Amino acid sequence: MAGLTATIKIIKNGLSLHTSGLLDSNGHELRATVSQPRLLAGCENFLCHAIERITIKHRPIEPDDPIRYGYWATCGALAADGYLDFHEPVPACPTFGLEEQSGVDACVTYWEEQHATCRSVQAVFTPPGPEQLIVISDGVYEGDEVQGVRYASPPHMSGWWITTDRYDDDIASLKTVHACHVTAARPELARYLALPPGWRFDTAWNDIAFDPVASRLGEEG
């Protein structure tokens, strides 16, 4: 548990992890749960991130205080036993209060998959927000193989354009949708979205590459 002080511990209890030693600095201990053992290491990394926010950045975590963790976010709810239990929006909806699920499965999964993709090509981890917009063509929601390219874009846009072989170069046929709806419909595409502007991917060829032309177009646009 690198980075933790001697007085702060992370304790495992089945598929839940909770902190010990944060009462003085935060007022509540933290607890996060995952649904599968393979996500426990990522859950621990998330709690380390939360602890760093409290102890190093001096930003306590209050109930109902959303915490951005890469692409997704999580929020603590005060449990009957005094712990702040983390929960998150369901993958199709990034807004707290509309539809939520307990635990941090989505946060951890997106974080791990997107970091792994960026590491594989030595790209800087640059996740969009789930509320940012992606341009897609017909065939993306239907499960076709896709080609994606990311341009530098205004803040409301993710910069991603994702198309399939159904795209006939008619820009009017393209749709603009929220990133969360793409990753909910095609969860296997989420791993690519933290690649920074200038990068392309092609699922048919299992290929990821930096495109200098796309990078220049983004800067110019």
XYZ file of C-alpha atoms in Angstrom:
221
model
C 0.000 0.000 0.000
C 2.493 2.527 -1.242
C 2.002 6.084 -0.122
C -0.064 5.326 2.987
C 1.126 6.614 6.343
C 1.674 4.214 9.210
C -1.561 5.387 10.863
C -3.780 4.780 7.817
C -4.536 1.255 6.707
C -6.697 -0.406 4.078
C -8.394 -3.514 5.401
C -9.924 -6.258 3.278
C -13.247 -7.887 4.138
C -14.323 -10.194 1.327
C -14.954 -8.023 -1.723
C -14.982 -4.838 0.354
C -12.044 -2.684 1.392
C -12.239 -0.073 4.111
C -9.880 2.443 5.644
C -8.720 2.755 9.217
C -7.160 5.994 10.475
C -9.088 8.697 8.612
C -11.529 9.768 11.316
C -9.457 12.746 12.480
C -8.763 14.084 8.986
C -12.029 13.192 7.256
C -14.672 12.563 9.917
C -15.605 9.231 8.334
C -13.789 6.097 7.277
C -14.163 5.075 3.627
C -15.431 1.792 2.199
C -15.464 0.571 -1.401
C -16.816 -2.684 -2.788
C -16.379 -4.574 -6.057
C -18.237 -7.576 -7.430
C -15.259 -9.692 -8.515
C -11.934 -10.624 -6.887
C -9.988 -9.489 -9.983
C -11.097 -5.901 -9.276
C -9.791 -5.806 -5.696
C -6.357 -4.447 -6.646
C -8.009 -1.674 -8.615
C -10.368 -0.998 -5.721
C -7.348 -0.586 -3.446
C -5.786 1.848 -5.915
C -9.017 3.849 -5.898
C -8.997 4.057 -2.104
C -5.347 5.169 -2.192
C -6.428 7.919 -4.585
C -9.177 8.971 -2.162
C -6.785 8.882 0.805
C -4.280 11.045 -1.075
C -7.003 13.603 -1.739
C -7.733 13.779 2.005
C -4.238 13.612 3.474
C -2.056 15.308 0.832
C -4.448 17.634 -0.993
C -6.370 18.347 2.239
C -9.742 17.949 0.585
C -12.058 15.928 2.852
C -14.629 13.672 1.221
C -18.144 14.501 2.342
C -21.313 12.463 1.790
C -22.697 12.967 -1.723
C -19.435 14.582 -2.851
C -18.684 13.254 -6.370
C -15.072 12.205 -6.997
C -13.852 12.018 -10.578
C -11.664 8.962 -11.111
C -10.395 9.050 -14.660
C -13.289 8.641 -17.074
C -15.958 7.850 -14.474
C -16.931 9.175 -11.037
C -18.018 7.844 -7.677
C -19.705 9.316 -4.642
C -19.806 8.475 -0.927
C -23.071 7.783 0.904
C -23.145 7.636 4.700
C -23.987 4.099 5.855
C -25.699 3.165 9.110
C -22.380 1.999 10.599
C -20.717 5.365 9.913
C -18.663 4.448 6.849
C -18.799 6.411 3.627
C -19.819 3.705 1.142
C -18.928 4.532 -2.451
C -21.461 4.146 -5.233
C -21.486 5.240 -8.871
C -23.819 6.043 -11.751
C -24.715 3.094 -13.932
C -22.590 3.011 -17.120
C -25.379 4.427 -19.313
C -25.944 7.513 -17.152
C -23.164 9.748 -15.787
C -25.474 11.875 -13.604
C -25.759 11.119 -9.895
C -29.289 10.914 -8.571
C -30.847 9.449 -11.715
C -29.740 5.820 -11.710
C -26.956 4.508 -9.483
C -25.351 1.249 -8.402
C -23.407 0.354 -5.276
C -19.679 -0.272 -5.469
C -16.974 0.969 -7.811
C -16.904 -1.673 -10.565
C -17.257 0.763 -13.477
C -14.762 3.284 -12.056
C -12.133 0.618 -11.508
C -12.725 -1.171 -14.830
C -12.546 1.978 -16.936
C -9.427 3.158 -15.056
C -7.577 -0.133 -15.494
C -8.508 -0.733 -19.141
C -7.790 2.824 -20.261
C -4.448 2.988 -18.442
C -3.437 -0.364 -19.949
C -4.222 0.892 -23.475
C -2.275 4.120 -22.968
C 0.701 2.247 -21.484
C 0.758 -0.164 -24.428
C 1.540 2.689 -26.840
C 3.230 5.065 -24.368
C 0.456 7.638 -24.727
C -0.508 10.156 -22.067
C -3.646 9.119 -20.179
C -6.229 11.723 -21.276
C -9.737 10.528 -20.421
C -12.768 12.469 -21.628
C -15.746 13.069 -19.393
C -18.729 10.744 -19.840
C -20.910 13.782 -20.537
C -18.704 14.969 -23.393
C -19.839 14.301 -26.952
C -18.618 11.764 -29.510
C -19.382 11.834 -33.238
C -20.466 8.400 -34.496
C -21.741 6.857 -37.699
C -24.324 4.164 -38.314
C -22.995 0.767 -37.286
C -21.329 1.833 -34.037
C -24.292 0.970 -31.823
C -25.012 -2.059 -33.999
C -21.671 -3.702 -33.127
C -19.710 -3.240 -36.374
C -15.930 -2.964 -36.438
C -14.985 0.675 -35.938
C -12.281 3.200 -36.694
C -11.767 6.027 -34.220
C -9.734 9.215 -34.341
C -9.453 11.949 -31.718
C -8.995 15.651 -32.489
C -8.402 18.594 -30.169
C -11.894 19.998 -29.582
C -13.963 22.462 -27.532
C -14.698 21.449 -23.912
C -18.159 20.012 -24.617
C -16.672 17.617 -27.198
C -14.476 14.614 -26.419
C -12.734 14.986 -29.778
C -13.562 11.410 -30.787
C -15.006 10.555 -34.195
C -15.916 6.867 -34.430
C -17.126 5.424 -37.724
C -17.763 2.096 -39.427
C -17.737 0.908 -43.020
C -21.351 2.076 -43.256
C -20.135 5.692 -43.300
C -20.324 7.039 -46.864
C -18.590 10.400 -46.260
C -21.942 12.160 -45.877
C -21.389 14.261 -42.760
C -25.147 14.755 -42.425
C -25.486 11.046 -41.594
C -23.297 11.341 -38.500
C -24.742 11.572 -34.988
C -23.418 13.375 -31.912
C -23.965 11.398 -28.699
C -22.664 11.390 -25.147
C -19.557 9.310 -24.477
C -21.365 7.360 -21.757
C -23.920 6.099 -24.272
C -21.158 4.797 -26.531
C -19.386 2.983 -23.698
C -22.682 1.578 -22.395
C -23.617 0.214 -25.837
C -20.061 -0.834 -26.734
C -18.142 -1.370 -23.452
C -15.195 -2.855 -25.361
C -14.552 0.577 -26.911
C -14.093 2.315 -23.543
C -10.475 1.148 -23.363
C -9.498 3.477 -26.238
C -11.120 6.699 -25.086
C -8.279 7.968 -22.868
C -5.873 8.096 -25.815
C -5.040 11.787 -26.368
C -5.842 13.871 -29.451
C -3.901 12.736 -32.514
C -4.396 9.017 -31.895
C -6.365 6.535 -33.986
C -7.606 2.998 -33.408
C -9.079 0.338 -35.669
C -10.818 -2.642 -34.092
C -10.797 -4.685 -37.319
C -6.987 -4.708 -37.306
C -6.556 -4.420 -33.530
C -4.387 -1.407 -34.291
C -3.574 1.796 -32.364
C -1.392 4.476 -33.939
C -0.475 8.121 -33.629
C -1.544 10.114 -36.688
C 0.465 13.331 -37.243
C -2.135 14.542 -39.748
C -4.967 14.121 -37.239
C -2.860 15.889 -34.643
C -2.291 18.887 -36.932
C -5.930 19.034 -37.957
C -6.907 19.124 -34.297
C -4.549 21.996 -33.597
C -5.814 23.916 -36.599
C -9.478 23.212 -35.868
